[in-house]
Amino acid sequence: MSQTWSIFSAVTLLLVQLCIGEKSCAIWSSAGRLVQRGTSFKMYCTFHCRCRGSMYSDHPPTLQSHKELNSTTIYFNVVNITKNRTYSCQCNCHPALDPCGLDISTGYLPDPPKNLSCIYKVLNNNSGDVLCTWNRGRDTFLQNSTVLWVRTVSGNHTSEPAQHTVSRDLLSMSFPVLRSVPLIHVWVQARNQLGSAVSSTINYTLSDIATPPTPALGQPKCSSRQCLIQVEQCVRTQHLEIQHKADAEQTWTSYSVQRVQMRTVQDWSISSLEPYTLYHFRARSKFGTGLWSQWSTNLSSWTQEEAPAKELDVWYAEDASDLQFLRVYWKEANISIARGKIIEYTVRVFSPDSGLDNVTNVGSDARNCSVRIRANCEVTVWARNSKGLSPPARIPARHTTAKSSQDVRVTAGDRNVTISWRTPGTAPPPASYVVEWYPEGQKMEELGWVRLGRRDDHAVITGMKPFECYEGAVYVFYEESSVSRTVFSGVSTLESAPKVGPSVQESVEGRTVTLTWTELTRSKRGGCITNYTIYLENSSGHQRRYSAAPSDTVYIIPDLSPGVFSLWMTASTAEGEGPAGLKLKFLIQQESPQSTFIACGVVFLVMSLLVCLFQNSAVKQKFKVFFHCLMFDVVPDPANSKWAKECTQEKVLM
């Protein structure tokens, strides 16, 4: 009975211990629960039962090498702790008890706040807000609190320090100050669980850090060269700066007014602007001392238009199919020359000899116009905007052709082409140059040009499409209205072998085959075609090659032997030969003697039939009627004439 009672008591005690969560040990730190990072200290564990205890750290628990202080207590030396850690101890007690543990928090003392700086934002004539900012320093890894302290000085009176609690994690604080206060003292105090730190005290004369409210701008009112801007301020200032810049520019141009008592609302004129340009404006102000205000919001406005400033850059191309037509080209003027939105272009053809005076107006999107010309006529082009016409750009439709004496060289790169020339010393001095270029065969559709001065000796052409073949010319204009022209061709920035071969067709006549093909499309050429290669292969596999010029579209191969032939073509550029086109087959037939004999027999039979028919008098008579012109005239025979016979008879009678 006593034994049963002992077991019951032990079980009851164990259950009670489990219910109340009794610990097997007690754990503590020699430095407490909160320590500064980099600190060294000891962790202790005292066990409540006789057992072999152990100490662990972190999660999952890592066994630590502890030391024994006495029979119930162990300890562990923590050296230079750098982060938060959890330590625990446990042992095998009977009955089993919970292990014990302790969380160690780490951090730093707050640094003294640095770089304390304040500005005084004036709101009106009576008051304003002082805004102070500072740097906190290094992270403490703890929860910090910050307080901004302020003393105000008015005359001989200095106020008690006023405390302004800063919201968590903020590094700035503002507080109101009357404009009658001339001086303030400010400092910042930072605190956490390890201690506190205080910044240096900064003394401010408010007039030195005062900044006025941002000016408000009214919508600018602009003419072609000037804009009038209304500036509104809620306090009077002594300095005003207005800046402007064109939309395409990066830098601002300043217009400043200083040492003037500004009114709260005032108009200012900004001049020396360009016509038909979008300008952006902003402003800021300042008291006699202190800081500039923030820039105002940008406002934008267009200046008004003026008539275009310069003549258009024009050029022309003659229509090869009809020399009475001329296509005139012009470049779109930039905004500084156009000085407005171009409404239309006017093209006039005038000939004093014939009295021709034809005017054509085309839309603002047009860049060329075809006109009919006469001898000794002049073509003039104008651009028009809402304010008027540009100066005239003239093209004499016919020039006196001068002998070409230019040594033109072409240097092609991956991104541009340089056209250079050299004028012999014996040539007359040039007045100007024009270099034109266009894809092969596309002069009327894709003409480009650049106009150069008399001292220029080269032109760098950009924007040429890669894998495209270009040609063009250099024109030299002389003072006496004569012009010389030197052409160039086969120009490409990037090239590749052609992508396809020509599609060829054949026509066989006897032993001769005539080949025809069309040019490859521009997208398939890969650049400038240097030659075509024709491959001819007979039934025995023997192959012959023929080369054709890049301008050819017809090739004749004579004197072929009878048989079956295969034929195909390729095209080549400077980068290599392209793939073969479609292969075709044709037959050269053998000329047999039997066919010649049959033809001769047929001819003989036809001639015999005609001879037989001619013996018939009716047929003969009809033949004389229808083919009288083919018969020989009858020659008279005097000896057998009627007159001769009658004369002979009379002589006999006598």
XYZ file of C-alpha atoms in Angstrom:
654
model
C 0.000 0.000 0.000
C 2.811 2.423 0.887
C 4.608 1.603 -2.341
C 1.493 2.340 -4.378
C 1.090 5.625 -2.580
C 4.707 6.616 -3.345
C 4.217 5.952 -7.058
C 0.988 7.931 -7.039
C 2.710 10.860 -5.323
C 5.581 10.889 -7.837
C 3.220 10.831 -10.805
C 1.126 13.606 -9.280
C 4.244 15.747 -8.694
C 5.376 15.186 -12.273
C 1.979 16.192 -13.638
C 1.956 19.326 -11.507
C 5.428 20.283 -12.717
C 4.433 19.724 -16.316
C 1.285 21.799 -15.884
C 3.048 24.772 -14.348
C 5.969 24.517 -16.850
C 8.717 24.411 -14.240
C 12.175 25.164 -15.663
C 15.125 22.913 -15.230
C 17.476 25.900 -14.892
C 17.898 29.640 -14.584
C 19.870 31.639 -17.238
C 21.251 35.183 -17.079
C 23.867 37.450 -18.623
C 26.609 39.358 -16.881
C 25.763 42.361 -19.151
C 21.973 42.097 -19.022
C 19.454 41.487 -21.803
C 20.578 44.524 -23.898
C 24.249 44.922 -24.783
C 26.210 47.143 -27.137
C 27.544 45.482 -30.250
C 31.181 44.510 -29.918
C 30.787 43.799 -26.174
C 32.185 40.640 -24.474
C 30.355 39.110 -21.502
C 29.427 35.797 -19.806
C 26.259 33.739 -20.029
C 25.410 31.679 -16.887
C 23.099 28.714 -16.327
C 22.233 27.273 -12.883
C 20.447 23.907 -12.921
C 17.786 22.867 -10.389
C 18.609 19.171 -10.496
C 21.702 17.087 -10.508
C 22.492 16.521 -14.154
C 25.045 17.196 -16.832
C 23.880 20.479 -18.346
C 24.689 21.991 -21.745
C 24.378 25.437 -23.365
C 23.138 26.297 -26.897
C 22.792 29.393 -29.089
C 20.479 30.527 -31.893
C 18.005 28.479 -33.967
C 18.461 25.697 -34.685
C 20.322 25.317 -31.384
C 24.095 25.067 -31.692
C 26.017 23.451 -28.828
C 28.527 25.805 -27.161
C 31.747 24.916 -25.328
C 30.856 25.952 -21.780
C 32.831 25.881 -18.573
C 31.744 24.787 -15.095
C 31.586 27.384 -12.356
C 30.490 24.862 -9.685
C 28.452 21.667 -9.447
C 25.179 23.396 -10.465
C 26.333 26.317 -12.641
C 27.983 26.517 -16.051
C 28.988 29.580 -18.066
C 30.034 30.558 -21.602
C 32.278 33.473 -22.665
C 30.585 35.548 -25.402
C 33.252 37.541 -27.280
C 32.540 40.605 -29.499
C 28.849 40.003 -30.087
C 27.682 41.524 -33.420
C 23.992 40.606 -33.688
C 20.979 39.545 -31.678
C 21.287 36.028 -30.265
C 19.252 33.537 -28.238
C 20.982 31.364 -25.616
C 19.431 28.304 -23.927
C 20.408 25.626 -21.394
C 19.011 22.173 -20.756
C 19.714 18.966 -18.838
C 18.085 15.577 -18.366
C 16.204 15.850 -15.091
C 13.888 13.271 -13.557
C 11.148 14.161 -13.870
C 11.835 16.051 -17.161
C 11.679 19.845 -16.929
C 11.579 22.604 -19.579
C 14.882 24.117 -20.788
C 15.597 27.759 -19.997
C 16.530 30.481 -22.496
C 17.345 34.202 -22.872
C 17.186 36.584 -25.872
C 20.123 39.013 -26.042
C 19.407 42.229 -27.992
C 22.329 44.197 -29.429
C 22.778 47.672 -30.861
C 24.715 50.915 -30.675
C 24.465 54.137 -28.817
C 23.053 56.826 -31.124
C 25.628 59.017 -32.815
C 25.384 62.746 -32.193
C 23.182 64.104 -35.021
C 25.307 65.801 -37.680
C 24.900 68.356 -40.456
C 22.068 70.158 -38.737
C 20.703 72.731 -41.175
C 17.642 74.998 -41.088
C 15.817 77.335 -43.468
C 13.078 79.844 -42.679
C 10.149 79.511 -45.090
C 8.276 82.801 -44.893
C 4.539 82.272 -45.343
C 3.284 85.843 -45.101
C 4.271 89.199 -43.656
C 3.832 87.943 -40.070
C 5.125 84.401 -39.741
C 6.824 81.458 -41.294
C 8.034 77.925 -40.634
C 11.580 76.906 -39.770
C 12.459 73.566 -41.344
C 15.473 71.741 -39.899
C 17.126 68.621 -41.258
C 20.041 66.514 -40.013
C 21.881 63.238 -40.465
C 21.301 60.461 -37.965
C 24.631 58.696 -38.321
C 25.007 54.944 -38.277
C 22.119 52.574 -37.721
C 21.756 51.686 -34.039
C 19.661 48.550 -34.734
C 17.427 49.724 -31.892
C 14.312 51.845 -31.611
C 15.361 55.493 -31.422
C 13.578 58.685 -30.469
C 14.606 62.160 -31.570
C 13.852 65.563 -30.081
C 14.515 68.967 -31.663
C 15.215 71.691 -29.101
C 14.676 75.379 -29.894
C 15.417 78.648 -28.081
C 14.227 81.958 -29.523
C 15.929 85.289 -28.875
C 14.050 88.598 -29.095
C 16.015 91.592 -27.909
C 17.435 90.742 -24.474
C 14.954 87.943 -23.865
C 15.864 84.308 -24.471
C 13.063 81.771 -24.204
C 13.215 78.454 -22.412
C 14.100 75.474 -24.617
C 11.055 74.231 -26.519
C 10.895 70.525 -27.251
C 9.627 69.228 -30.600
C 9.316 65.466 -30.745
C 10.198 64.020 -34.126
C 8.185 61.193 -35.607
C 9.937 57.857 -35.794
C 12.446 57.451 -38.661
C 12.092 61.089 -39.789
C 15.165 63.276 -40.158
C 13.431 66.638 -40.344
C 11.145 68.842 -38.280
C 9.385 72.152 -38.857
C 8.002 74.618 -36.330
C 6.412 78.068 -36.596
C 8.330 81.276 -35.813
C 7.131 84.874 -35.962
C 8.945 87.191 -38.362
C 9.634 89.515 -35.428
C 12.032 86.921 -33.972
C 15.549 87.706 -35.201
C 17.583 84.798 -33.742
C 17.125 81.117 -32.806
C 19.303 78.399 -31.236
C 18.625 74.789 -32.285
C 20.043 71.389 -31.405
C 18.967 67.758 -31.773
C 18.983 64.986 -29.157
C 18.770 61.299 -30.084
C 17.938 58.525 -27.556
C 17.626 54.753 -27.370
C 17.813 52.093 -24.625
C 21.604 52.297 -24.484
C 21.814 56.064 -23.988
C 21.525 59.425 -25.746
C 23.599 61.849 -27.830
C 23.237 65.557 -28.570
C 24.271 67.547 -31.635
C 26.116 70.821 -31.596
C 23.978 73.903 -31.028
C 23.501 76.014 -34.159
C 22.663 79.712 -33.947
C 20.690 81.207 -36.827
C 19.842 84.776 -37.731
C 16.493 84.213 -39.410
C 17.040 86.861 -42.080
C 20.070 84.868 -43.264
C 18.045 81.705 -43.820
C 14.744 83.276 -44.875
C 13.267 82.210 -48.210
C 10.118 83.781 -49.696
C 7.167 81.799 -51.047
C 7.458 80.519 -54.606
C 6.222 83.119 -57.137
C 3.112 82.344 -59.176
C 3.281 83.007 -62.930
C 0.418 84.066 -65.160
C 0.096 82.661 -68.676
C 2.636 84.491 -70.908
C 1.341 86.743 -73.699
C 3.745 86.618 -76.629
C 4.439 88.423 -79.890
C 6.985 87.084 -82.365
C 10.037 88.352 -80.421
C 8.764 89.133 -76.920
C 6.685 87.631 -74.100
C 4.929 89.491 -71.275
C 4.759 87.528 -68.004
C 2.779 88.409 -64.878
C 4.509 87.508 -61.583
C 2.483 87.350 -58.368
C 4.039 87.179 -54.869
C 2.310 87.174 -51.490
C 5.217 89.040 -49.821
C 7.442 91.817 -51.077
C 10.923 90.808 -52.189
C 14.005 92.636 -53.420
C 15.249 90.164 -56.053
C 13.493 88.381 -58.905
C 14.925 85.983 -61.492
C 12.964 84.817 -64.526
C 14.414 82.083 -66.718
C 13.367 80.912 -70.156
C 14.483 78.286 -72.647
C 13.303 77.018 -75.991
C 11.774 73.575 -75.981
C 14.696 72.050 -77.902
C 17.374 73.581 -75.645
C 18.910 72.178 -72.472
C 20.168 75.320 -70.724
C 18.111 78.160 -69.260
C 18.644 81.853 -69.982
C 18.207 84.195 -66.994
C 16.584 87.599 -66.762
C 17.260 89.149 -63.332
C 15.986 92.232 -61.518
C 17.867 93.234 -58.360
C 17.680 95.873 -55.627
C 14.109 96.753 -56.551
C 11.147 96.739 -54.186
C 8.871 94.304 -55.963
C 5.137 94.744 -55.956
C 3.022 91.721 -55.184
C 1.732 91.626 -58.797
C 3.937 92.867 -61.609
C 4.363 92.359 -65.379
C 7.777 91.625 -66.858
C 8.843 91.653 -70.508
C 11.204 88.976 -71.885
C 12.634 89.998 -75.269
C 15.158 88.739 -77.865
C 13.113 85.610 -78.485
C 12.813 83.672 -81.743
C 9.573 83.566 -83.762
C 7.308 80.517 -83.714
C 9.186 78.834 -80.881
C 7.819 77.060 -77.834
C 9.376 78.641 -74.744
C 9.247 77.493 -71.117
C 9.323 80.059 -68.290
C 9.960 79.851 -64.535
C 10.729 82.329 -61.757
C 12.099 82.589 -58.220
C 12.568 85.442 -55.755
C 14.681 86.445 -52.758
C 14.647 88.996 -49.961
C 17.498 91.472 -49.567
C 19.352 88.725 -47.670
C 18.673 85.067 -47.275
C 17.963 82.284 -49.702
C 16.252 82.023 -53.076
C 12.762 80.598 -53.151
C 11.917 77.386 -54.950
C 11.440 77.659 -58.711
C 7.880 78.151 -59.822
C 6.041 75.631 -61.947
C 7.095 75.862 -65.596
C 4.700 77.676 -67.909
C 4.925 77.364 -71.701
C 3.884 79.544 -74.620
C 4.570 79.880 -78.361
C 5.880 83.088 -79.858
C 4.012 84.286 -82.923
C 5.057 83.682 -86.530
C 7.063 85.819 -88.936
C 7.537 85.399 -92.677
C 10.228 82.787 -93.487
C 13.750 84.172 -93.147
C 15.620 82.446 -95.995
C 14.981 80.913 -99.369
C 14.394 77.177 -99.603
C 17.158 74.738 -100.487
C 15.965 73.594 -103.924
C 17.209 71.170 -106.583
C 15.802 69.561 -109.689
C 15.856 66.481 -111.896
C 15.045 66.270 -115.584
C 12.484 63.703 -116.673
C 14.366 61.385 -119.034
C 11.130 60.304 -120.724
C 10.011 63.872 -121.471
C 12.554 66.694 -121.502
C 9.780 69.276 -121.446
C 9.108 68.373 -117.818
C 11.256 69.204 -114.824
C 10.763 67.905 -111.314
C 11.651 70.494 -108.679
C 12.612 69.362 -105.161
C 12.975 71.337 -101.931
C 13.944 70.577 -98.356
C 11.753 71.346 -95.385
C 13.125 74.431 -93.645
C 13.945 74.148 -89.951
C 11.863 76.126 -87.503
C 14.404 78.946 -87.163
C 14.157 79.608 -90.924
C 10.482 78.789 -91.460
C 9.505 81.051 -88.510
C 6.055 79.514 -88.565
C 3.951 76.632 -89.808
C 4.300 76.337 -93.571
C 0.865 76.458 -95.194
C 1.841 75.797 -98.817
C 4.595 76.012 -101.402
C 4.360 78.076 -104.593
C 6.203 77.055 -107.783
C 6.364 79.519 -110.693
C 7.681 78.849 -114.206
C 8.409 82.031 -116.173
C 9.797 82.394 -119.686
C 10.275 85.949 -121.025
C 10.755 84.606 -124.558
C 7.502 82.658 -124.841
C 5.472 84.613 -122.311
C 4.911 81.463 -120.229
C 3.987 82.343 -116.647
C 2.594 79.323 -114.813
C 2.064 79.296 -111.012
C 1.378 76.079 -109.070
C 0.501 75.858 -105.366
C 1.120 72.582 -103.524
C 0.399 71.500 -99.957
C 2.690 71.815 -96.962
C 3.472 68.076 -97.031
C 4.784 68.175 -100.617
C 8.550 68.089 -101.211
C 8.591 68.140 -105.023
C 6.561 69.294 -107.998
C 6.686 68.467 -111.723
C 6.437 71.468 -114.057
C 6.450 71.958 -117.829
C 9.313 74.148 -118.999
C 10.320 76.063 -122.106
C 13.633 77.295 -123.416
C 15.321 79.986 -121.309
C 12.724 79.816 -118.551
C 13.277 80.218 -114.812
C 11.694 78.203 -111.994
C 11.084 79.944 -108.656
C 9.930 78.343 -105.396
C 8.524 80.052 -102.270
C 7.338 78.774 -98.883
C 4.348 80.479 -97.290
C 3.241 80.708 -93.655
C 0.513 82.823 -92.072
C 2.747 85.931 -92.173
C 3.966 85.805 -95.760
C 6.355 84.321 -98.326
C 9.978 83.300 -98.028
C 12.614 84.908 -100.267
C 12.523 83.294 -103.743
C 14.668 80.265 -104.517
C 15.487 80.242 -108.242
C 16.489 77.429 -110.588
C 17.565 78.272 -114.140
C 15.992 75.440 -116.098
C 18.827 75.339 -118.624
C 22.519 75.955 -117.996
C 25.433 76.299 -120.325
C 27.218 72.974 -120.065
C 30.866 73.281 -119.141
C 33.481 70.623 -119.645
C 33.788 68.367 -116.609
C 37.238 68.614 -115.079
C 36.598 67.232 -111.593
C 38.513 64.256 -110.245
C 35.761 62.664 -108.126
C 36.540 59.946 -105.601
C 34.138 57.889 -103.501
C 35.076 56.412 -100.112
C 32.400 54.188 -98.573
C 32.266 53.315 -94.884
C 29.837 51.261 -92.833
C 27.705 54.278 -91.884
C 28.482 57.025 -94.395
C 29.994 57.797 -97.785
C 32.528 60.534 -98.509
C 32.443 62.115 -101.966
C 35.589 64.159 -102.586
C 36.847 66.022 -105.617
C 39.838 67.937 -106.844
C 39.653 70.833 -109.292
C 42.596 71.282 -111.684
C 44.425 74.580 -111.472
C 43.494 75.403 -115.056
C 39.742 75.226 -114.355
C 37.774 78.457 -113.727
C 36.979 79.245 -110.079
C 33.728 77.570 -108.945
C 30.829 79.472 -107.377
C 29.229 76.504 -105.595
C 28.798 72.743 -105.647
C 25.830 70.396 -105.467
C 26.247 66.691 -104.748
C 23.233 64.511 -105.541
C 22.665 60.813 -104.864
C 19.858 58.284 -105.214
C 19.329 54.496 -105.377
C 19.991 53.044 -108.822
C 17.112 53.839 -111.144
C 15.225 55.818 -108.477
C 16.361 59.380 -109.165
C 12.904 60.855 -109.546
C 11.552 59.056 -106.473
C 14.389 59.184 -103.912
C 16.685 62.047 -104.881
C 18.927 63.449 -102.158
C 21.324 66.372 -102.416
C 23.544 68.737 -100.472
C 24.611 72.247 -101.462
C 28.196 73.313 -100.709
C 30.303 76.438 -100.906
C 33.094 77.276 -103.307
C 35.828 76.323 -100.844
C 34.463 72.856 -100.062
C 36.153 69.821 -101.547
C 34.134 66.940 -100.113
C 30.709 65.928 -98.852
C 29.939 63.318 -96.192
C 26.641 61.612 -96.989
C 24.769 59.914 -94.167
C 21.458 58.118 -94.113
C 22.163 55.829 -97.058
C 20.331 52.549 -96.655
C 22.580 49.510 -96.155
C 22.622 46.825 -98.861
C 21.439 49.407 -101.396
C 23.318 50.540 -104.507
C 23.551 54.287 -105.093
C 24.649 56.522 -107.912
C 24.839 60.281 -108.293
C 26.818 63.233 -109.559
C 28.860 66.259 -108.521
C 27.722 69.531 -110.124
C 30.031 72.533 -110.286
C 28.418 75.932 -110.834
C 30.512 78.766 -112.264
C 29.980 82.500 -112.141
C 28.959 82.735 -115.809
C 25.946 80.425 -115.233
C 27.673 77.390 -116.685
C 27.740 74.038 -114.941
C 29.749 70.844 -115.215
C 28.643 67.400 -114.094
C 30.704 64.387 -113.025
C 28.796 61.182 -112.287
C 29.633 58.371 -109.876
C 27.980 54.974 -109.434
C 28.268 51.650 -107.648
C 28.247 53.135 -104.136
C 27.070 51.149 -101.116
C 27.651 51.420 -97.369
C 27.134 47.761 -96.491
C 26.947 44.869 -98.939
C 26.218 41.163 -98.986
C 25.961 38.523 -101.675
C 22.597 38.624 -103.502
C 19.829 36.672 -101.796
C 18.415 35.106 -104.989
C 19.445 34.446 -108.569
C 17.903 36.032 -111.687
C 14.809 34.469 -113.214
C 15.813 33.783 -116.823
C 13.801 32.901 -119.969
C 15.143 31.388 -123.180
C 14.252 31.612 -126.869
C 15.797 29.022 -129.221
C 16.247 29.666 -132.957
C 18.232 27.030 -134.742
C 21.523 26.689 -132.934
C 21.244 30.038 -131.127
C 19.610 30.657 -127.742
C 18.630 34.157 -126.585
C 18.379 34.683 -122.816
C 16.374 37.469 -121.163
C 15.982 38.295 -117.468
C 14.814 41.097 -115.218
C 16.830 42.950 -112.591
C 16.690 41.638 -109.044
C 14.443 43.590 -106.708
C 16.270 46.131 -104.531
C 15.693 44.131 -101.359
C 17.308 41.022 -102.895
C 20.427 42.549 -104.473
C 22.515 43.000 -101.325
C 24.244 46.055 -102.780
C 25.715 46.857 -106.197
C 25.611 44.066 -108.786
C 29.065 43.652 -110.329
C 28.192 40.986 -112.921
C 25.876 38.136 -113.870
C 27.189 34.610 -114.476
C 25.411 32.257 -116.900
C 26.024 28.529 -116.413
C 25.409 26.249 -119.432
C 25.663 22.484 -119.034
C 25.163 19.838 -121.726
C 23.818 16.325 -121.255
C 27.350 15.013 -120.690
C 27.853 17.295 -117.700
C 30.307 19.584 -119.474
C 29.810 23.111 -118.150
C 30.572 26.501 -119.663
C 30.304 29.938 -118.063
C 29.411 33.275 -119.604
C 29.676 36.651 -117.873
C 27.230 39.524 -118.445
C 27.539 43.152 -117.388
C 25.338 44.393 -114.508
C 23.367 46.609 -116.908
C 22.590 43.722 -119.321
C 19.218 41.982 -119.412
C 19.762 40.063 -122.690
C 22.498 37.606 -123.664
C 22.871 35.570 -126.905
C 24.733 32.256 -127.056
C 25.321 31.191 -130.703
C 26.616 28.048 -132.431
C 25.405 25.483 -129.937
C 25.735 21.821 -130.780
C 22.534 19.781 -131.018
C 21.459 18.302 -127.722
C 19.741 18.977 -124.387
C 21.149 21.786 -122.274
C 20.603 22.953 -118.676
C 21.014 26.640 -117.899
C 20.919 28.817 -114.764
C 22.176 32.241 -113.666
C 23.673 33.916 -110.593
C 24.308 37.534 -109.632
C 27.368 38.818 -107.763
C 28.338 41.817 -105.640
C 31.704 42.784 -104.200
C 30.887 40.473 -101.272
C 30.458 37.384 -103.407
C 28.217 35.317 -105.662
C 24.587 34.740 -104.783
C 22.565 31.531 -105.114
C 21.485 30.185 -108.489
C 18.146 31.079 -109.981
C 15.684 28.548 -111.340
C 17.292 25.990 -113.669
C 15.785 25.582 -117.123
C 16.303 23.047 -119.938
C 16.100 23.469 -123.714
C 16.794 21.412 -126.859
C 18.944 22.246 -129.891
C 17.635 20.012 -132.739
C 19.741 18.207 -135.395
C 19.282 19.484 -139.011
C 18.635 16.202 -141.111
C 19.403 15.820 -144.997
C 16.034 14.114 -145.482
C 14.149 17.227 -144.520
C 16.162 19.237 -147.084
C 15.356 16.716 -149.830
C 11.660 16.801 -148.995
C 11.644 20.595 -149.121
C 13.304 20.579 -152.577
C 10.762 18.020 -153.840
C 7.872 20.141 -152.679
C 9.301 23.184 -154.466
C 9.779 21.149 -157.708
C 6.195 19.886 -157.654
C 4.811 23.395 -157.126
C 6.854 24.780 -160.049
C 5.776 21.906 -162.357
C 2.135 22.504 -161.523
C 2.472 26.201 -162.362
C 4.085 25.407 -165.765
C 1.245 23.026 -166.688
C -1.391 25.538 -165.738
C 0.324 28.217 -167.829
C -0.167 26.109 -170.991
C -3.927 26.645 -170.696
C -4.940 29.753 -172.756
C -7.640 30.820 -170.272
C -5.222 30.605 -167.387
C -2.612 32.354 -169.471
C -5.014 35.186 -170.277
C -5.977 35.662 -166.601
C -2.310 35.587 -165.670
C -1.668 38.408 -168.166
C -4.482 40.452 -166.608
C -3.456 40.030 -162.973
C 0.301 40.025 -163.468
C 0.607 42.487 -166.360
C 3.129 44.533 -164.445
C 5.407 41.514 -164.179
C 5.423 40.811 -167.978
C 7.979 42.255 -170.387
C 6.751 44.939 -172.794
C 6.195 43.775 -176.506
C 9.078 44.937 -178.684
C 7.884 46.051 -182.301
C 9.221 44.039 -185.265
C 9.338 46.449 -188.338
C 10.169 43.711 -190.837
C 6.988 41.810 -190.075
C 4.679 44.775 -189.628
C 1.473 45.258 -191.685
C 2.870 48.350 -193.306
C 5.960 46.505 -194.499
C 3.886 43.699 -196.044
C 1.592 46.133 -197.938
C 4.572 48.029 -199.272
C 6.117 44.806 -200.592
C 2.908 43.871 -202.461
C 2.694 47.271 -204.167
C 6.255 46.923 -205.398
C 5.429 43.544 -206.943
C 2.397 45.004 -208.814
C 4.487 47.826 -210.213
